[in-house]
Amino acid sequence: MNMNSFNAIQIAYTKTYHNACDLIEESKLLLDNERYARAHLLAHIAIEEMARCVMLSSAIMKFKIRSLNVKKLRNRETNHKDKIQLAYSMVEHMKGYTSPLSEQDRLEILAKSAVALIGQHIITDQEIDKLNDLKNSSFYTDHYGNETKKPSEVITKELATEMFNSAAVFRDYISFNNWHEGNGLIDLVRNMDNESLTSVKNIYFEGHKTF
């Protein structure tokens, strides 16, 4: 797909959002049936998909203001560690909240993001590696010291539940914008002047490396 158009970015955003929602629903089914490793895996992938939504929404805002670096965007979209860094840095603002989010919850999270200093809540490389390792542990058998363990021996109910809850809250936060409906993202950028659009972008993405 040629990403160098508003329509292409809108399509990518909408499909990525709905895939994340599907993954969360499937994660819940697995969680309810005590398949904790796979529940953890799908919830983690859903969070990565929502990070792609953030990248795409940031991209369309930048595209309105100046030319879009499509190659850079594609590289960011396919880099797992970039998505983990972005997603879980944003999830830091959402800790303590549960799904379904209320409008007040969403405004509180938005306010936290708006006042955060650049770089605040950005997770470390060590934390990124740990999250990526846990993702791999949720579907690969691996060696841990002198022991070989399968995923069900590594991923606990608590880990799976925490990951699912993070994914569900992140979904709720993104859903409030309704950018996934129709041409929601396109309408946003077309109906705002560049100065207002820059302000919106800074509120949502301040302190987070989007692409």
PDB file of C-alpha atoms in Angstrom:
ATOM      1  CA  MET A   1       0.000   0.000   0.000  1.00  0.00           C
ATOM      2  CA  ASN A   2       1.154   3.520  -0.756  1.00  0.00           C
ATOM      3  CA  MET A   3       1.185   5.086   2.711  1.00  0.00           C
ATOM      4  CA  ASN A   4       1.802   8.538   1.284  1.00  0.00           C
ATOM      5  CA  SER A   5      -1.869   9.565   1.350  1.00  0.00           C
ATOM      6  CA  PHE A   6      -4.472  10.393   3.981  1.00  0.00           C
ATOM      7  CA  ASN A   7      -6.754   7.593   2.823  1.00  0.00           C
ATOM      8  CA  ALA A   8      -4.049   4.921   3.026  1.00  0.00           C
ATOM      9  CA  ILE A   9      -3.135   5.964   6.567  1.00  0.00           C
ATOM     10  CA  GLN A  10      -6.806   5.973   7.603  1.00  0.00           C
ATOM     11  CA  ILE A  11      -7.306   2.440   6.258  1.00  0.00           C
ATOM     12  CA  ALA A  12      -4.169   1.205   8.000  1.00  0.00           C
ATOM     13  CA  TYR A  13      -5.217   2.856  11.276  1.00  0.00           C
ATOM     14  CA  THR A  14      -8.752   1.424  11.202  1.00  0.00           C
ATOM     15  CA  LYS A  15      -7.670  -2.122  10.374  1.00  0.00           C
ATOM     16  CA  THR A  16      -4.878  -2.054  12.946  1.00  0.00           C
ATOM     17  CA  TYR A  17      -7.289  -0.804  15.612  1.00  0.00           C
ATOM     18  CA  HIS A  18      -9.858  -3.515  14.875  1.00  0.00           C
ATOM     19  CA  ASN A  19      -7.176  -6.200  14.867  1.00  0.00           C
ATOM     20  CA  ALA A  20      -6.060  -5.024  18.307  1.00  0.00           C
ATOM     21  CA  CYS A  21      -9.656  -5.260  19.539  1.00  0.00           C
ATOM     22  CA  ASP A  22      -9.970  -8.796  18.144  1.00  0.00           C
ATOM     23  CA  LEU A  23      -6.751  -9.813  19.869  1.00  0.00           C
ATOM     24  CA  ILE A  24      -8.026  -8.466  23.186  1.00  0.00           C
ATOM     25  CA  GLU A  25     -11.294 -10.386  22.855  1.00  0.00           C
ATOM     26  CA  GLU A  26      -9.397 -13.577  22.075  1.00  0.00           C
ATOM     27  CA  SER A  27      -7.015 -12.929  24.971  1.00  0.00           C
ATOM     28  CA  LYS A  28     -10.018 -12.694  27.320  1.00  0.00           C
ATOM     29  CA  LEU A  29     -11.344 -16.051  26.101  1.00  0.00           C
ATOM     30  CA  LEU A  30      -7.972 -17.646  26.763  1.00  0.00           C
ATOM     31  CA  LEU A  31      -7.697 -15.966  30.162  1.00  0.00           C
ATOM     32  CA  ASP A  32     -11.140 -17.221  31.180  1.00  0.00           C
ATOM     33  CA  ASN A  33     -10.104 -20.735  30.162  1.00  0.00           C
ATOM     34  CA  GLU A  34      -6.856 -20.550  32.149  1.00  0.00           C
ATOM     35  CA  ARG A  35      -4.634 -20.505  29.058  1.00  0.00           C
ATOM     36  CA  TYR A  36      -2.469 -17.843  30.598  1.00  0.00           C
ATOM     37  CA  ALA A  37       0.580 -18.010  28.344  1.00  0.00           C
ATOM     38  CA  ARG A  38      -1.380 -17.474  25.139  1.00  0.00           C
ATOM     39  CA  ALA A  39      -3.641 -14.899  26.797  1.00  0.00           C
ATOM     40  CA  HIS A  40      -0.504 -12.955  27.717  1.00  0.00           C
ATOM     41  CA  LEU A  41       0.849 -13.279  24.174  1.00  0.00           C
ATOM     42  CA  LEU A  42      -2.284 -11.978  22.449  1.00  0.00           C
ATOM     43  CA  ALA A  43      -2.679  -9.095  24.897  1.00  0.00           C
ATOM     44  CA  HIS A  44       0.944  -8.082  24.324  1.00  0.00           C
ATOM     45  CA  ILE A  45       0.508  -8.176  20.542  1.00  0.00           C
ATOM     46  CA  ALA A  46      -2.672  -6.105  20.904  1.00  0.00           C
ATOM     47  CA  ILE A  47      -0.669  -3.470  22.779  1.00  0.00           C
ATOM     48  CA  GLU A  48       1.931  -3.446  19.994  1.00  0.00           C
ATOM     49  CA  GLU A  49      -0.860  -2.989  17.446  1.00  0.00           C
ATOM     50  CA  MET A  50      -2.204  -0.024  19.397  1.00  0.00           C
ATOM     51  CA  ALA A  51       1.294   1.448  19.374  1.00  0.00           C
ATOM     52  CA  ARG A  52       1.053   1.243  15.576  1.00  0.00           C
ATOM     53  CA  CYS A  53      -2.216   3.191  15.797  1.00  0.00           C
ATOM     54  CA  VAL A  54      -0.392   5.901  17.732  1.00  0.00           C
ATOM     55  CA  MET A  55       2.368   5.967  15.112  1.00  0.00           C
ATOM     56  CA  LEU A  56      -0.175   6.223  12.297  1.00  0.00           C
ATOM     57  CA  SER A  57      -2.199   8.993  13.935  1.00  0.00           C
ATOM     58  CA  SER A  58       0.988  10.934  14.611  1.00  0.00           C
ATOM     59  CA  ALA A  59       2.045  10.334  11.006  1.00  0.00           C
ATOM     60  CA  ILE A  60      -1.133  11.731   9.477  1.00  0.00           C
ATOM     61  CA  MET A  61      -0.828  14.840  11.647  1.00  0.00           C
ATOM     62  CA  LYS A  62       2.765  15.328  10.503  1.00  0.00           C
ATOM     63  CA  PHE A  63       1.703  14.652   6.900  1.00  0.00           C
ATOM     64  CA  LYS A  64      -0.755  17.566   7.075  1.00  0.00           C
ATOM     65  CA  ILE A  65       2.025  19.896   8.215  1.00  0.00           C
ATOM     66  CA  ARG A  66       4.957  18.644   6.136  1.00  0.00           C
ATOM     67  CA  SER A  67       6.028  15.752   3.894  1.00  0.00           C
ATOM     68  CA  LEU A  68       5.786  12.259   5.372  1.00  0.00           C
ATOM     69  CA  ASN A  69       8.860  10.034   5.691  1.00  0.00           C
ATOM     70  CA  VAL A  70       7.155   6.791   4.640  1.00  0.00           C
ATOM     71  CA  LYS A  71      10.283   4.654   4.946  1.00  0.00           C
ATOM     72  CA  LYS A  72      10.864   5.806   8.511  1.00  0.00           C
ATOM     73  CA  LEU A  73       7.222   5.143   9.404  1.00  0.00           C
ATOM     74  CA  ARG A  74       7.324   1.633   7.951  1.00  0.00           C
ATOM     75  CA  ASN A  75      10.539   0.846   9.812  1.00  0.00           C
ATOM     76  CA  ARG A  76       8.971   2.007  13.071  1.00  0.00           C
ATOM     77  CA  GLU A  77       5.795   0.011  12.432  1.00  0.00           C
ATOM     78  CA  THR A  78       7.716  -3.242  12.033  1.00  0.00           C
ATOM     79  CA  ASN A  79      10.248  -2.738  14.823  1.00  0.00           C
ATOM     80  CA  HIS A  80       9.003  -4.658  17.874  1.00  0.00           C
ATOM     81  CA  LYS A  81      11.235  -2.825  20.325  1.00  0.00           C
ATOM     82  CA  ASP A  82      10.140   0.583  19.022  1.00  0.00           C
ATOM     83  CA  LYS A  83       6.505  -0.436  19.446  1.00  0.00           C
ATOM     84  CA  ILE A  84       7.164  -1.801  22.935  1.00  0.00           C
ATOM     85  CA  GLN A  85       8.925   1.408  23.984  1.00  0.00           C
ATOM     86  CA  LEU A  86       6.112   3.608  22.687  1.00  0.00           C
ATOM     87  CA  ALA A  87       3.242   1.452  23.955  1.00  0.00           C
ATOM     88  CA  TYR A  88       4.480   0.776  27.445  1.00  0.00           C
ATOM     89  CA  SER A  89       5.673   4.340  27.947  1.00  0.00           C
ATOM     90  CA  MET A  90       2.066   5.390  27.291  1.00  0.00           C
ATOM     91  CA  VAL A  91       0.712   2.563  29.461  1.00  0.00           C
ATOM     92  CA  GLU A  92       2.656   4.114  32.367  1.00  0.00           C
ATOM     93  CA  HIS A  93       0.129   6.971  32.332  1.00  0.00           C
ATOM     94  CA  MET A  94      -2.719   4.445  32.586  1.00  0.00           C
ATOM     95  CA  LYS A  95      -1.585   2.481  35.617  1.00  0.00           C
ATOM     96  CA  GLY A  96      -4.235   2.344  38.337  1.00  0.00           C
ATOM     97  CA  TYR A  97      -7.130   2.485  35.861  1.00  0.00           C
ATOM     98  CA  THR A  98      -9.373  -0.401  34.833  1.00  0.00           C
ATOM     99  CA  SER A  99     -11.560  -1.137  31.816  1.00  0.00           C
ATOM    100  CA  PRO A 100     -14.055   0.199  30.960  1.00  0.00           C
ATOM    101  CA  LEU A 101     -12.582   3.680  31.200  1.00  0.00           C
ATOM    102  CA  SER A 102     -14.953   6.507  32.025  1.00  0.00           C
ATOM    103  CA  GLU A 103     -14.764   9.869  30.285  1.00  0.00           C
ATOM    104  CA  GLN A 104     -13.269  11.275  33.498  1.00  0.00           C
ATOM    105  CA  ASP A 105     -10.616   8.530  33.527  1.00  0.00           C
ATOM    106  CA  ARG A 106      -9.710   9.317  29.964  1.00  0.00           C
ATOM    107  CA  LEU A 107      -9.412  13.046  30.676  1.00  0.00           C
ATOM    108  CA  GLU A 108      -7.195  12.352  33.694  1.00  0.00           C
ATOM    109  CA  ILE A 109      -4.882  10.180  31.588  1.00  0.00           C
ATOM    110  CA  LEU A 110      -4.826  12.811  28.855  1.00  0.00           C
ATOM    111  CA  ALA A 111      -3.930  15.475  31.418  1.00  0.00           C
ATOM    112  CA  LYS A 112      -1.060  13.341  32.721  1.00  0.00           C
ATOM    113  CA  SER A 113       0.249  12.976  29.178  1.00  0.00           C
ATOM    114  CA  ALA A 114      -0.102  16.690  28.490  1.00  0.00           C
ATOM    115  CA  VAL A 115       1.914  17.805  31.514  1.00  0.00           C
ATOM    116  CA  ALA A 116       4.586  15.098  31.330  1.00  0.00           C
ATOM    117  CA  LEU A 117       8.106  16.277  30.640  1.00  0.00           C
ATOM    118  CA  ILE A 118       9.774  15.035  27.470  1.00  0.00           C
ATOM    119  CA  GLY A 119      11.308  11.670  28.228  1.00  0.00           C
ATOM    120  CA  GLN A 120       9.294  11.112  31.408  1.00  0.00           C
ATOM    121  CA  HIS A 121       7.852   7.598  31.681  1.00  0.00           C
ATOM    122  CA  ILE A 122       9.970   6.393  28.753  1.00  0.00           C
ATOM    123  CA  ILE A 123      10.888   2.838  29.660  1.00  0.00           C
ATOM    124  CA  THR A 124      14.501   1.722  29.662  1.00  0.00           C
ATOM    125  CA  ASP A 125      16.195  -0.637  27.222  1.00  0.00           C
ATOM    126  CA  GLN A 126      16.355  -3.197  30.025  1.00  0.00           C
ATOM    127  CA  GLU A 127      12.590  -2.992  30.530  1.00  0.00           C
ATOM    128  CA  ILE A 128      12.017  -3.279  26.781  1.00  0.00           C
ATOM    129  CA  ASP A 129      14.153  -6.434  26.663  1.00  0.00           C
ATOM    130  CA  LYS A 130      12.278  -7.899  29.634  1.00  0.00           C
ATOM    131  CA  LEU A 131       8.883  -7.290  28.012  1.00  0.00           C
ATOM    132  CA  ASN A 132      10.089  -8.740  24.714  1.00  0.00           C
ATOM    133  CA  ASP A 133      11.522 -11.773  26.521  1.00  0.00           C
ATOM    134  CA  LEU A 134       8.203 -12.336  28.297  1.00  0.00           C
ATOM    135  CA  LYS A 135       6.434 -12.202  24.949  1.00  0.00           C
ATOM    136  CA  ASN A 136       8.786 -14.871  23.592  1.00  0.00           C
ATOM    137  CA  SER A 137       8.360 -16.910  26.774  1.00  0.00           C
ATOM    138  CA  SER A 138       4.616 -16.978  26.185  1.00  0.00           C
ATOM    139  CA  PHE A 139       4.920 -19.158  23.075  1.00  0.00           C
ATOM    140  CA  TYR A 140       8.418 -20.709  23.020  1.00  0.00           C
ATOM    141  CA  THR A 141       9.925 -23.393  25.219  1.00  0.00           C
ATOM    142  CA  ASP A 142      13.261 -22.053  26.450  1.00  0.00           C
ATOM    143  CA  HIS A 143      16.138 -22.624  28.853  1.00  0.00           C
ATOM    144  CA  TYR A 144      16.213 -20.757  32.165  1.00  0.00           C
ATOM    145  CA  GLY A 145      19.497 -21.434  33.897  1.00  0.00           C
ATOM    146  CA  ASN A 146      19.672 -25.205  34.227  1.00  0.00           C
ATOM    147  CA  GLU A 147      15.965 -25.671  33.599  1.00  0.00           C
ATOM    148  CA  THR A 148      13.950 -26.001  30.414  1.00  0.00           C
ATOM    149  CA  LYS A 149      10.465 -24.574  30.754  1.00  0.00           C
ATOM    150  CA  LYS A 150       7.430 -24.417  28.520  1.00  0.00           C
ATOM    151  CA  PRO A 151       5.322 -21.223  28.389  1.00  0.00           C
ATOM    152  CA  SER A 152       2.734 -22.416  30.902  1.00  0.00           C
ATOM    153  CA  GLU A 153       5.515 -22.802  33.462  1.00  0.00           C
ATOM    154  CA  VAL A 154       6.693 -19.222  33.007  1.00  0.00           C
ATOM    155  CA  ILE A 155       3.598 -17.090  32.441  1.00  0.00           C
ATOM    156  CA  THR A 156       1.446 -16.923  35.564  1.00  0.00           C
ATOM    157  CA  LYS A 157      -2.193 -15.963  35.935  1.00  0.00           C
ATOM    158  CA  GLU A 158      -1.057 -12.680  37.478  1.00  0.00           C
ATOM    159  CA  LEU A 159       1.219 -11.813  34.542  1.00  0.00           C
ATOM    160  CA  ALA A 160      -1.483 -12.664  32.007  1.00  0.00           C
ATOM    161  CA  THR A 161      -4.150 -10.715  33.881  1.00  0.00           C
ATOM    162  CA  GLU A 162      -1.943  -7.638  34.198  1.00  0.00           C
ATOM    163  CA  MET A 163      -1.105  -7.725  30.488  1.00  0.00           C
ATOM    164  CA  PHE A 164      -4.765  -8.162  29.529  1.00  0.00           C
ATOM    165  CA  ASN A 165      -5.849  -5.273  31.753  1.00  0.00           C
ATOM    166  CA  SER A 166      -3.182  -2.996  30.248  1.00  0.00           C
ATOM    167  CA  ALA A 167      -4.352  -3.872  26.743  1.00  0.00           C
ATOM    168  CA  ALA A 168      -8.024  -3.300  27.601  1.00  0.00           C
ATOM    169  CA  VAL A 169      -7.361   0.118  29.165  1.00  0.00           C
ATOM    170  CA  PHE A 170      -5.159   1.173  26.233  1.00  0.00           C
ATOM    171  CA  ARG A 171      -7.942   0.136  23.827  1.00  0.00           C
ATOM    172  CA  ASP A 172     -10.513   2.152  25.770  1.00  0.00           C
ATOM    173  CA  TYR A 173      -8.252   5.200  25.775  1.00  0.00           C
ATOM    174  CA  ILE A 174      -7.734   5.074  22.012  1.00  0.00           C
ATOM    175  CA  SER A 175     -11.409   4.312  21.337  1.00  0.00           C
ATOM    176  CA  PHE A 176     -12.611   7.608  22.818  1.00  0.00           C
ATOM    177  CA  ASN A 177     -11.208   9.510  19.828  1.00  0.00           C
ATOM    178  CA  ASN A 178     -13.355   7.528  17.359  1.00  0.00           C
ATOM    179  CA  TRP A 179     -10.567   7.964  14.815  1.00  0.00           C
ATOM    180  CA  HIS A 180     -11.186   4.356  13.710  1.00  0.00           C
ATOM    181  CA  GLU A 181     -14.737   5.135  12.560  1.00  0.00           C
ATOM    182  CA  GLY A 182     -15.260   6.128   8.944  1.00  0.00           C
ATOM    183  CA  ASN A 183     -12.787   8.849   8.022  1.00  0.00           C
ATOM    184  CA  GLY A 184     -12.354  10.014  11.611  1.00  0.00           C
ATOM    185  CA  LEU A 185      -8.627  10.567  11.393  1.00  0.00           C
ATOM    186  CA  ILE A 186      -8.855  12.248   7.980  1.00  0.00           C
ATOM    187  CA  ASP A 187     -11.645  14.553   9.178  1.00  0.00           C
ATOM    188  CA  LEU A 188      -9.556  15.562  12.188  1.00  0.00           C
ATOM    189  CA  VAL A 189      -6.582  16.729  10.152  1.00  0.00           C
ATOM    190  CA  ARG A 190      -8.597  18.299   7.337  1.00  0.00           C
ATOM    191  CA  ASN A 191     -10.755  20.374   9.675  1.00  0.00           C
ATOM    192  CA  MET A 192      -7.918  21.808  11.765  1.00  0.00           C
ATOM    193  CA  ASP A 193      -5.314  24.405  10.931  1.00  0.00           C
ATOM    194  CA  ASN A 194      -1.661  23.513  11.347  1.00  0.00           C
ATOM    195  CA  GLU A 195      -1.243  25.373  14.636  1.00  0.00           C
ATOM    196  CA  SER A 196      -4.205  23.598  16.250  1.00  0.00           C
ATOM    197  CA  LEU A 197      -3.094  20.272  14.847  1.00  0.00           C
ATOM    198  CA  THR A 198       0.377  20.723  16.310  1.00  0.00           C
ATOM    199  CA  SER A 199      -1.212  21.404  19.702  1.00  0.00           C
ATOM    200  CA  VAL A 200      -3.306  18.220  19.507  1.00  0.00           C
ATOM    201  CA  LYS A 201      -0.274  16.210  18.466  1.00  0.00           C
ATOM    202  CA  ASN A 202       1.755  17.570  21.374  1.00  0.00           C
ATOM    203  CA  ILE A 203      -0.999  16.774  23.894  1.00  0.00           C
ATOM    204  CA  TYR A 204      -1.325  13.177  22.752  1.00  0.00           C
ATOM    205  CA  PHE A 205       2.263  12.356  21.935  1.00  0.00           C
ATOM    206  CA  GLU A 206       4.441  14.712  24.023  1.00  0.00           C
ATOM    207  CA  GLY A 207       7.416  12.815  25.385  1.00  0.00           C
ATOM    208  CA  HIS A 208       6.815   9.760  23.211  1.00  0.00           C
ATOM    209  CA  LYS A 209       8.910   8.887  20.169  1.00  0.00           C
ATOM    210  CA  THR A 210       6.207   8.103  17.613  1.00  0.00           C
ATOM    211  CA  PHE A 211       8.273   7.820  14.412  1.00  0.00           C
TER     212      PHE A 211
END
